[in-house]
XYZ file of C-alpha atoms in Angstrom:
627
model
C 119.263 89.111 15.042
C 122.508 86.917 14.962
C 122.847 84.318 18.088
C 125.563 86.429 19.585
C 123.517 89.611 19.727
C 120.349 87.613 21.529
C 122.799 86.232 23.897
C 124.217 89.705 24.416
C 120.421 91.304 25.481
C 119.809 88.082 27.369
C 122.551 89.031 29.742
C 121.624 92.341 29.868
C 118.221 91.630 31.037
C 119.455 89.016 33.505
C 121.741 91.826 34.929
C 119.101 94.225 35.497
C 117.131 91.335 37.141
C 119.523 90.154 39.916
C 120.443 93.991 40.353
C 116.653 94.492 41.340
C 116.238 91.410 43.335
C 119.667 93.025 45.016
C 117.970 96.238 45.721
C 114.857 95.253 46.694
C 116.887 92.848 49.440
C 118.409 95.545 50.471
C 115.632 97.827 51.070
C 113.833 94.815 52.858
C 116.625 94.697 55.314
C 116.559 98.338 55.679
C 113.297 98.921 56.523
C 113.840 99.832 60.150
C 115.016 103.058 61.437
C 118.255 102.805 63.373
C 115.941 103.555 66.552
C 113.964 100.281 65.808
C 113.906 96.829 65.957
C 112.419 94.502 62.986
C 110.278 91.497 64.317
C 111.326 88.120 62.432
C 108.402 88.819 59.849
C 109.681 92.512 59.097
C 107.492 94.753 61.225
C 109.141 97.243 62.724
C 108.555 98.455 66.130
C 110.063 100.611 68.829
C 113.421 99.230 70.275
C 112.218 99.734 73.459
C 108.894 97.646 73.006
C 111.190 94.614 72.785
C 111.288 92.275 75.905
C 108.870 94.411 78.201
C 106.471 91.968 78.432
C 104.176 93.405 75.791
C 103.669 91.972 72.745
C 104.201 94.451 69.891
C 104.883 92.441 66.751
C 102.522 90.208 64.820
C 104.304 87.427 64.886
C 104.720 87.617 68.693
C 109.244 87.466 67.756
C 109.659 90.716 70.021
C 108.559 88.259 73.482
C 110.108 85.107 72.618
C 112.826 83.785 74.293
C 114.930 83.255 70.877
C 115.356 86.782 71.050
C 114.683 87.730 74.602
C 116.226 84.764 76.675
C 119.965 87.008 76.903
C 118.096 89.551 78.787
C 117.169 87.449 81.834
C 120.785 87.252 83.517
C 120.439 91.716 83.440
C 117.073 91.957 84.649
C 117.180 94.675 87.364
C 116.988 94.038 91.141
C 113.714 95.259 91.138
C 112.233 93.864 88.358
C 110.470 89.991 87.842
C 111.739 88.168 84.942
C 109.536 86.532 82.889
C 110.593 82.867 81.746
C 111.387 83.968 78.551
C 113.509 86.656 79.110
C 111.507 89.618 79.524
C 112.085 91.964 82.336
C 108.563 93.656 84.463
C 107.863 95.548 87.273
C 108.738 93.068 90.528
C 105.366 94.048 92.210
C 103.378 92.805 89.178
C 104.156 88.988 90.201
C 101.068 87.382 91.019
C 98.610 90.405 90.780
C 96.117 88.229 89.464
C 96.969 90.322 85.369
C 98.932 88.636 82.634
C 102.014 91.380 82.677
C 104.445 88.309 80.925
C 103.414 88.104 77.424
C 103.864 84.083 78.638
C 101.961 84.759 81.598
C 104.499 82.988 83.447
C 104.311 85.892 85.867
C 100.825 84.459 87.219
C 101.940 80.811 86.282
C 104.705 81.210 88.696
C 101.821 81.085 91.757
C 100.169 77.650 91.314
C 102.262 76.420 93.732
C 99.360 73.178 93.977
C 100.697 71.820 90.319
C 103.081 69.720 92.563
C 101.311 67.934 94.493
C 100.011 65.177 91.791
C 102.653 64.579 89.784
C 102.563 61.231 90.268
C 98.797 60.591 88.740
C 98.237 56.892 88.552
C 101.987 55.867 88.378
C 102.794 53.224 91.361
C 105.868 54.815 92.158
C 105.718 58.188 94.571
C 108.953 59.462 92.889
C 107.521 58.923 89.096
C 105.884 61.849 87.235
C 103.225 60.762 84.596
C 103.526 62.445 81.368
C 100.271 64.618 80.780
C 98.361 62.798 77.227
C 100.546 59.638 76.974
C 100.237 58.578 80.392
C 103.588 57.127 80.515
C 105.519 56.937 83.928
C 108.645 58.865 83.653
C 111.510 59.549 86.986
C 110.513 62.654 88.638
C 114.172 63.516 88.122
C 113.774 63.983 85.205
C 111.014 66.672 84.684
C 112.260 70.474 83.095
C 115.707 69.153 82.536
C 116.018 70.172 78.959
C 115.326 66.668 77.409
C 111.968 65.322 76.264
C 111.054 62.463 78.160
C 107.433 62.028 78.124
C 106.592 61.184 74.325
C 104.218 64.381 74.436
C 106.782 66.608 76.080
C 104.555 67.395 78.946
C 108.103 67.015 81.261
C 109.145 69.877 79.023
C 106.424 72.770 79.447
C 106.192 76.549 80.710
C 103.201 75.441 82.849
C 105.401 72.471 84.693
C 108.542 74.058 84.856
C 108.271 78.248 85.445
C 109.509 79.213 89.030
C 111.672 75.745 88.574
C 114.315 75.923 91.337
C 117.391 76.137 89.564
C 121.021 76.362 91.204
C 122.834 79.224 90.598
C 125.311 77.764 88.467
C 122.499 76.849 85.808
C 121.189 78.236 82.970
C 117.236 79.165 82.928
C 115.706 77.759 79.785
C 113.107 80.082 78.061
C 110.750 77.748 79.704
C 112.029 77.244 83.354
C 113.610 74.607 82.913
C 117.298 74.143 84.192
C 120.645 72.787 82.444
C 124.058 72.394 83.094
C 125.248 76.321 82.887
C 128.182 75.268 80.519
C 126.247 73.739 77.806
C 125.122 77.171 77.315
C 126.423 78.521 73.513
C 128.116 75.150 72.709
C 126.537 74.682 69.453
C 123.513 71.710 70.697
C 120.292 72.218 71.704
C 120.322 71.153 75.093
C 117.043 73.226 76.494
C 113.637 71.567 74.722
C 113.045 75.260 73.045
C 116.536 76.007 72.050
C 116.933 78.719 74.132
C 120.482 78.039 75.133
C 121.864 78.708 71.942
C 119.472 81.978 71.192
C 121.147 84.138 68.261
C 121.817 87.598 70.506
C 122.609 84.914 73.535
C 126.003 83.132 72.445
C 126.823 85.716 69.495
C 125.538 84.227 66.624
C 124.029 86.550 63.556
C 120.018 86.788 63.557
C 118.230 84.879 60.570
C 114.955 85.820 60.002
C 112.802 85.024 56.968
C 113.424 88.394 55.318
C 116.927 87.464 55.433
C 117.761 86.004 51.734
C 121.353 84.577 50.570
C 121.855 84.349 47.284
C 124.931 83.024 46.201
C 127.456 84.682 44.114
C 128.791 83.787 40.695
C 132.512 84.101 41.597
C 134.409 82.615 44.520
C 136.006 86.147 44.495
C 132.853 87.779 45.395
C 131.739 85.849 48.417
C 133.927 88.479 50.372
C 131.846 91.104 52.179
C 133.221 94.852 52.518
C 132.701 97.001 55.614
C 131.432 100.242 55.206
C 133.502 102.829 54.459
C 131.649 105.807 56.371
C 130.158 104.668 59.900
C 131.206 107.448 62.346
C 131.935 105.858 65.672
C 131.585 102.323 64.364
C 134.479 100.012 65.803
C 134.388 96.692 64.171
C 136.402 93.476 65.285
C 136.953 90.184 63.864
C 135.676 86.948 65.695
C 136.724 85.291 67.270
C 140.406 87.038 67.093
C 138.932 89.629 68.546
C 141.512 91.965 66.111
C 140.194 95.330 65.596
C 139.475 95.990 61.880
C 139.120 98.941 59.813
C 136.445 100.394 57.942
C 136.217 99.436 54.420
C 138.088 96.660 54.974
C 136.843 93.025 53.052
C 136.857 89.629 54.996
C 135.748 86.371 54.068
C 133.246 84.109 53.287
C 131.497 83.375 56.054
C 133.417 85.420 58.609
C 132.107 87.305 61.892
C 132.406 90.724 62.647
C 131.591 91.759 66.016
C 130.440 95.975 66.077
C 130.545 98.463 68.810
C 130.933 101.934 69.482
C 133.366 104.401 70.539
C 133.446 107.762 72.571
C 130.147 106.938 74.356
C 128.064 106.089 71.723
C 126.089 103.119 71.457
C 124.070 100.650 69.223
C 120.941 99.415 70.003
C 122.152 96.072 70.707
C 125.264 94.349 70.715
C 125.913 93.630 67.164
C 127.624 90.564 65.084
C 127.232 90.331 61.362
C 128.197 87.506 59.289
C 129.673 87.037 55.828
C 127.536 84.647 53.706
C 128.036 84.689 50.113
C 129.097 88.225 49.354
C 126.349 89.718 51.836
C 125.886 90.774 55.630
C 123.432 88.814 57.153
C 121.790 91.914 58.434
C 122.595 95.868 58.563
C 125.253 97.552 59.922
C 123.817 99.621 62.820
C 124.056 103.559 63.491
C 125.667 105.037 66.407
C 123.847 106.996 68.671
C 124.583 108.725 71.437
C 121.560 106.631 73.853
C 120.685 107.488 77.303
C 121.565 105.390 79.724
C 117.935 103.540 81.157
C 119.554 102.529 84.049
C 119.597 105.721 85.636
C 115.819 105.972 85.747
C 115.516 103.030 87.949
C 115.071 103.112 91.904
C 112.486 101.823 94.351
C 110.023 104.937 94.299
C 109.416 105.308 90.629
C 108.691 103.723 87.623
C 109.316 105.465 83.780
C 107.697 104.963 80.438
C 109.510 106.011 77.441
C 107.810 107.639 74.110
C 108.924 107.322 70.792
C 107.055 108.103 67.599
C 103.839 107.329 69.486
C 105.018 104.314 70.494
C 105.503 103.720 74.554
C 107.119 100.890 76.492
C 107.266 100.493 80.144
C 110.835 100.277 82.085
C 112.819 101.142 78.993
C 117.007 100.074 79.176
C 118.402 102.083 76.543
C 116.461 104.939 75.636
C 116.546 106.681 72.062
C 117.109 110.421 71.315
C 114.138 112.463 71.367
C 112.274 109.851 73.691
C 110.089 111.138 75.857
C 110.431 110.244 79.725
C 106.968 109.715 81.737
C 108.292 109.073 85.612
C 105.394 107.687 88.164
C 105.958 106.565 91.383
C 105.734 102.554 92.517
C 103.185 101.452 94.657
C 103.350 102.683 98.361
C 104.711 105.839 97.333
C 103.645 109.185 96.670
C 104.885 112.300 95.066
C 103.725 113.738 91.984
C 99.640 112.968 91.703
C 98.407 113.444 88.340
C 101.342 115.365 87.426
C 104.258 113.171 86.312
C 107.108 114.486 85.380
C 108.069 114.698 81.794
C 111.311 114.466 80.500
C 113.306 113.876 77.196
C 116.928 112.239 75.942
C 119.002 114.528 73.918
C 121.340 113.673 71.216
C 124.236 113.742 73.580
C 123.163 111.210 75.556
C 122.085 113.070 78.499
C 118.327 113.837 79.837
C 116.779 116.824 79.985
C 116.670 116.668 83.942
C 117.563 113.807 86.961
C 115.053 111.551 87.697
C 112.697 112.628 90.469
C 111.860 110.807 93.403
C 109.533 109.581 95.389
C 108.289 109.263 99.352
C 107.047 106.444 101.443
C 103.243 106.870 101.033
C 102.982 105.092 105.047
C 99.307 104.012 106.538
C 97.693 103.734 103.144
C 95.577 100.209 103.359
C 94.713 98.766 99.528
C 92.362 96.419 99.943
C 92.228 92.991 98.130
C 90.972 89.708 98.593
C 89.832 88.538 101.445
C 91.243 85.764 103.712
C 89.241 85.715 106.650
C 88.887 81.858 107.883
C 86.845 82.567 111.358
C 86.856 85.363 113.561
C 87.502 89.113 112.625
C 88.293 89.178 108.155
C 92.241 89.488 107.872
C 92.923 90.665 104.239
C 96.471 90.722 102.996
C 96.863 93.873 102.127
C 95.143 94.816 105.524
C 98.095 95.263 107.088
C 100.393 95.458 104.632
C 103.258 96.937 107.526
C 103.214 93.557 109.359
C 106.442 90.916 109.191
C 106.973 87.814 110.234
C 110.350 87.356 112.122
C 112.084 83.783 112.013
C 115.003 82.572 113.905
C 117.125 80.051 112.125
C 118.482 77.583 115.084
C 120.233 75.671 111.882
C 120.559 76.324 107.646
C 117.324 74.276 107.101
C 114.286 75.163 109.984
C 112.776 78.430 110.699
C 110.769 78.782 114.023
C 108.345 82.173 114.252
C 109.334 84.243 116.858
C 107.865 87.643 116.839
C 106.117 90.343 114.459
C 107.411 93.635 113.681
C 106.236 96.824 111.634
C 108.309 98.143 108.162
C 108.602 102.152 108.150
C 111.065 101.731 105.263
C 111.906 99.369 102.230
C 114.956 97.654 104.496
C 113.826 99.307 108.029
C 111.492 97.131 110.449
C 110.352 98.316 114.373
C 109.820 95.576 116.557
C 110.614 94.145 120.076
C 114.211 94.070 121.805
C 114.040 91.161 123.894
C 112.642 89.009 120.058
C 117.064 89.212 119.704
C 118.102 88.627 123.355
C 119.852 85.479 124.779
C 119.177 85.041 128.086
C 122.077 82.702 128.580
C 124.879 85.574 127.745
C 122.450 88.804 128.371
C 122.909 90.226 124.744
C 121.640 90.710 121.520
C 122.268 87.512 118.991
C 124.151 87.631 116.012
C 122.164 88.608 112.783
C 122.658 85.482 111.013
C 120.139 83.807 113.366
C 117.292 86.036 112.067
C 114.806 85.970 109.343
C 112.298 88.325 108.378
C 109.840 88.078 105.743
C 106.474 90.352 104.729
C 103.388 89.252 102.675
C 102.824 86.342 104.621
C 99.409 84.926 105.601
C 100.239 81.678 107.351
C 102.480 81.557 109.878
C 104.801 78.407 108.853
C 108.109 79.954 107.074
C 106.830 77.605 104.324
C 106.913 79.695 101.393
C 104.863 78.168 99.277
C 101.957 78.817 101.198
C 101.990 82.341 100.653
C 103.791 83.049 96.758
C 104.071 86.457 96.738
C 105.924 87.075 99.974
C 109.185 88.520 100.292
C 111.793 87.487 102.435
C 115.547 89.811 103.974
C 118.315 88.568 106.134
C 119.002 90.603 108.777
C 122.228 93.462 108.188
C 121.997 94.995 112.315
C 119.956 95.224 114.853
C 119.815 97.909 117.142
C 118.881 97.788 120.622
C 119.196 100.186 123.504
C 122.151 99.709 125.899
C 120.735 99.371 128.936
C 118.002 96.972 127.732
C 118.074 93.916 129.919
C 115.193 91.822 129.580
C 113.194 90.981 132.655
C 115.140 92.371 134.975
C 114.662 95.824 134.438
C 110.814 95.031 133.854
C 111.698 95.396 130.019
C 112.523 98.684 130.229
C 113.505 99.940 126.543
C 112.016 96.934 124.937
C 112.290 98.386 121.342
C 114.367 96.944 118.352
C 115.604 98.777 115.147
C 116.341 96.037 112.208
C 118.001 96.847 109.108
C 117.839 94.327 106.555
C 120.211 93.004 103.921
C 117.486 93.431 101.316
C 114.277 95.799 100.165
C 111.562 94.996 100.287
C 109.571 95.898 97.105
C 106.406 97.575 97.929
C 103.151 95.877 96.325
C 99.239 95.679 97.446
C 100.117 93.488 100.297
C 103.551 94.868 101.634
C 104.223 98.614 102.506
C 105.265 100.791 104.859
C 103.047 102.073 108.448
C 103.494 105.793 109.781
C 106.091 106.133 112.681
C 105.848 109.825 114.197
C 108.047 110.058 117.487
C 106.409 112.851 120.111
C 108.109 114.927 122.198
C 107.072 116.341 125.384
C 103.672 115.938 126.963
C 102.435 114.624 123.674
C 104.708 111.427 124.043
C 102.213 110.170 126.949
C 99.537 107.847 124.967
C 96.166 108.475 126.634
C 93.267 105.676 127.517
C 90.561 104.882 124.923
C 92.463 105.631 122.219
C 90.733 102.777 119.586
C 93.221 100.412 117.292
C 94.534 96.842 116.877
C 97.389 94.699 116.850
C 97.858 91.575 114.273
C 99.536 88.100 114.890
C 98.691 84.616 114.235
C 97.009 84.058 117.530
C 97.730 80.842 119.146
C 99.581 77.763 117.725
C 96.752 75.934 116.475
C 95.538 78.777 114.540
C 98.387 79.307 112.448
C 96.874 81.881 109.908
C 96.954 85.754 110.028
C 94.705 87.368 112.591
C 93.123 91.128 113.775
C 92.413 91.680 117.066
C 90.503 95.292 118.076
C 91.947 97.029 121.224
C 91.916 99.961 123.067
C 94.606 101.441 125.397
C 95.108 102.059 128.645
C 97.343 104.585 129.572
C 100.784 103.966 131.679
C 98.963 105.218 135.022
C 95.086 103.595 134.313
C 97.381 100.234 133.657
C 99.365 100.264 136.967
C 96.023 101.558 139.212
C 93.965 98.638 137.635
C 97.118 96.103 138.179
C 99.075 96.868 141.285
C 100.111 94.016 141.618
C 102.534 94.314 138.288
C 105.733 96.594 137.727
C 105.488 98.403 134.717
C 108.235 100.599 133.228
C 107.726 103.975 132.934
C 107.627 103.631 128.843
C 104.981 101.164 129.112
C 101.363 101.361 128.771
C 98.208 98.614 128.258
C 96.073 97.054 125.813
C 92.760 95.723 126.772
C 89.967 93.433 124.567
C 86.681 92.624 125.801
C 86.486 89.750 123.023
C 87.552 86.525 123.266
C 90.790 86.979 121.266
C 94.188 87.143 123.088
C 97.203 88.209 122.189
C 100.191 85.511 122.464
C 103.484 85.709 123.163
C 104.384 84.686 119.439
C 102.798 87.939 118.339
C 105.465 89.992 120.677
C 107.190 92.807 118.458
C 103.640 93.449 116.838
C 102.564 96.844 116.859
C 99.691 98.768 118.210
C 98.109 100.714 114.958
C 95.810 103.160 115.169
C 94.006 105.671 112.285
C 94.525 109.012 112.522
C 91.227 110.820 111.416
C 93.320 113.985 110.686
C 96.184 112.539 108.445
C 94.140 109.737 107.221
C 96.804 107.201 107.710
C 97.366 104.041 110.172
C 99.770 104.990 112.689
C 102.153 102.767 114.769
C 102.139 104.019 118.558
C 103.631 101.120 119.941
C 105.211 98.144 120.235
C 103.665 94.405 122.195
C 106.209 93.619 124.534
C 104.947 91.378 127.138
C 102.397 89.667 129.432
C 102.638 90.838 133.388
C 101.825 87.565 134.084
C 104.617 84.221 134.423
C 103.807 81.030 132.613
C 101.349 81.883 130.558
C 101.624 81.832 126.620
C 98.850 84.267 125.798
C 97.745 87.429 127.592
C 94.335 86.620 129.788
C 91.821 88.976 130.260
C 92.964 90.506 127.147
C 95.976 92.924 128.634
C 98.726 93.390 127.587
C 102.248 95.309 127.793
C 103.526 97.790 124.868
C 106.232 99.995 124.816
C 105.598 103.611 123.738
C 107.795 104.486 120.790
C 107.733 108.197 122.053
C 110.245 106.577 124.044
C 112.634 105.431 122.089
C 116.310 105.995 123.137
C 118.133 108.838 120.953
C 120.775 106.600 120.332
C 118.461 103.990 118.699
C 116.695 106.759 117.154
C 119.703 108.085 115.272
C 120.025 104.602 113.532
C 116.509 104.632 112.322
C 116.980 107.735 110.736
C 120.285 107.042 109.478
C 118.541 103.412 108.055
C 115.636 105.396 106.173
C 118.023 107.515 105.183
C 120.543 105.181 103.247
C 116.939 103.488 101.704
C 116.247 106.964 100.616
C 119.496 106.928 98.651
C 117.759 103.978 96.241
C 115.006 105.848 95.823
């Protein structure tokens, strides 16, 4: 064979070689339906299973924050965000189960990591590094830059629940940096989380992703596709729409999106890089929108080709729809409500809702220190309400009771100013559930929640003392929910009408407060009423108003005058569920902090005015609306 012939079958077989190599690429990057997503060592896995807190892929890529992190600024209201990025159910925070596939969820609740971070170092505002021992400016812990020469300044167990300003950015890690050195091309957080692919824009590299370079200068340009329906591409960063089968350059960026309501699984760049795509153009779908499935009540988990993930954002056609409801609510029992996205876009029926599930106790660990066992989730109804004399103390004023997400019972005269005989303004006020001790010092007690105050609503001819606290009863609508969990929902409220508003002696129950100011934790005291006319026979000498009636003890626990705005709970054998009849308003007796003898005044809330009433409802009503 003459040298011109071999050299002629050499190329040929070279051809065929770098066309298979071509194909096979191709198919690698292919591999994943348009419905999922491909972990960074080619698995593929439901497009939903990404950033749920679940790990899914082998490699662990669909919970990092390299491809997570951009989700953390769209978690919803009601969800916890995991360091990383992930989004979970808010009332999975610190319920003692790893629900962040970083566990930063449970992380978040050592709040006792802070109070040694000085170790041996002589200075109180030094922190020393973890192995190297070295002495390093407390100022400069989960700020993005390695310090400590084993980067133990730098880690998710330091730095999660990190209190960043809002202006930040939130490192996959915790830790905080200037928000505008986000997406400027250096590595500012210790992970590299602030310049995450899907974050600032950039194309995804992944090891499956080859680039072979071309032969030909002329070839490094990469063609659109020709046939994408719905597929609008745009040049970066021009942001100049181009059409399909059009050709750009060597190493140019083409942002995708789609028109007439259809979507893309995620917000999609490609880059040119030697004659190839750095990854596949996506398929338009018509996706149903996630966000509709989200309110307080319920919860949803979405099922695709046997393959489910929790709290779902964009949800595939042909997904199946599994709704449940939250935590302190009830509705459906064991048969949840099924339904499915279509290829239009739309579900096969609205998301159903849910009702308070009131008076339900659920039972966790217990706290007791002395005296009768207080367990958080004993009374999971009770607040603490805080008046805010400036922006940085918090003094404990009175309890209350919640009977909604954003709706709280308590006392009238916790809001009244003597001076000017009305109500304060709301910005004074504080109210906050889940706590234990009785300091506003949050860090005490991790998992509670904490609302500023939108109205209060008292009746119109309440005036304090000197109508014997006639109409002492307060309606409080708060500026947030609170998110129902094992330690914080809602206690029955039934108003009576007629003869059956009159609460009868003997009828067995308790109140809960923090007792007196040395005893600053969470107490249960048993009592037993008294009604209106047993109260005023067995104390003449006091003026009770005709709403009132007693409370008596024949322990040694009292009930102070911090614990006003409490209520009186009793269980109802019939519904099975903790009832609130009425409301601690006051001691008959001057100068005296706590109640002696064990009696003490509570308003009825049989009585409560209409016009107060009709607020209340309105209040439950508008939290029904979030359902």
């Amino acid at each position: 064979m003459s040298a011109y012939k071999l050299n002629i079958a050499y190329f040929g077989i070279w051809c065929v070689l770098i066309k298979t190599l071509f194909v096979n690429e191709v198919i690698a990057q292919q591999r994943c339906g348009a419905f999922e997503w491909d972990c960074n060592n080619g698995q593929c896995i439901s497009e939903d299973a990404r950033c749920d807190g679940v790990v899914d892929c082998q490699d662990r890529s669909d919970e990092i924050a390299e491809n997570c992190i951009q989700s953390y600024s769209t978690c919803h209201a009601f969800a916890f965000k995991c360091t990383y990025g992930a989004c979970i159910t808010g009332g999975y925070r610190c319920n003692g189960r790893k629900d962040c596939a970083d566990n930063s969820d449970e992380l978040i609740c050592d709040t006792k990591k802070f109070d040694n971070l000085q170790g041996s170092c002589k200075s109180d505002i030094d922190f020393q590094c973890t192995q190297s021992k070295e002495c390093i400016s407390k100022y400069s812990i989960c700020d993005g830059a390695k310090d400590c020469s084993d980067g133990s300044d730098e880690t998710l167990e330091l730095c999660v629940g990190f209190d960043c300003p809002e202006i930040a950015f939130h490192c996959g890690y915790g830790a905080c940096i200037n928000g505008n050195a986000k997406c400027n091309g250096i590595k500012e957080c210790a992970d590299g989380s602030d310049e995450a692919w899907e974050l600032c824009g950039f194309p995804r590299l992944t090891d499956k992703v080859k680039q072979q370079p071309t032969a030909s200068d002329n070839d490094n340009n990469c063609q659109l596709p020709e046939n994408s329906p719905h597929l609008v591409a745009y040049l970066h960063p021009q942001n100049r729409t181009i059409s399909l089968g059009s050709w750009v350059k060597n190493y140019d960026t083409v942002h995708l999106e789609c028109s007439n309501g259809y979507r893309i699984p995620n917000d999609a760049s490609l880059n040119c890089q030697n004659g190839k795509w750095t990854g596949v153009f996506p398929t338009c779908a018509q996706y149903c929108d996630g966000n509709s499935l989200r309110g307080l009540s319920t919860f949803h988990v979405c099922i695709n080709n046997a393959m489910s993930a929790r709290q779902c954002q964009r949800v595939q056609p042909n997904t199946e729809v599994v709704i449940r409801c939250n935590i302190g609510y009830k509705g459906f029992g064991n048969n949840s409500p099924l339904m499915r996205c279509t290829s239009d876009g739309q579900f096969t029926a609205e998301r159903p809702t849910c009702d308070v599930e009131c008076g339900i106790l659920r039972r966790n660990t217990e706290l007791t220190r002395r005296g009768l066992p207080v367990e958080k989730s004993e009374v999971p109804w009770q607040v603490a309400i805080y008046q805010k004399p400036d922006k940085v103390n918090y003094k404990f004023i009175c309890g209350g009771s919640i009977i909604s997400p954003s709706v709280i019972v308590t006392a009238a005269h916790c809001f009244w100013d003597v001076v000017i005989e009305d109500k304060m303004h709301v910005d004074f006020f504080k109210v906050a559930a889940g706590k234990y001790y009785r300091d506003y010092d949050m860090s005490k007690d991790p998992t509670a929640q904490t609302a500023d105050v939108a109205e209060i609503v008292i009746p119109s001819s309440f005036r304090n003392d000197k109508d014997n606290f006639l109409g002492d009863i307060a309606v409080v609508k708060l500026k947030e929910h609170f998110v129902f969990n094992q330690n914080i929902s809602a206690v029955c409220l039934k108003i009576e009408a007629g003869a059956d508003r009159y609460v009868t002696s003997n009828l067995v129950g308790s109140v809960v407060g923090y007792a007196s100011a040395d005893d600053k934790i969470l107490q249960r005291v048993p009592m037993k009423s008294l009604s209106y006319h047993g109260c005023q026979s067995r104390h003449p000498q006091s003026s009770l108003a005709n709403d009132k009636f007693c409370l008596q003890n024949e322990g040694d626990a009292t009930v102070c005058r911090g614990d006003s705005g409490g209520g009186f709970v009793i269980y109802n054998l019939n519904t099975k569920r903790h009832e609130l009849l009425g409301i601690i308003s006051y001691t008959p007796f001057s100068n005296v902090e706590c109640a002696r003898d064990g009696f003490v005044t509570v308003t009825n809330v049989n009585y409560m005015s209409d016009v107060v009433m009709q607020k209340m409802l309105k209040f439950k009503q508008d939290d029904k609306a979030l359902f």
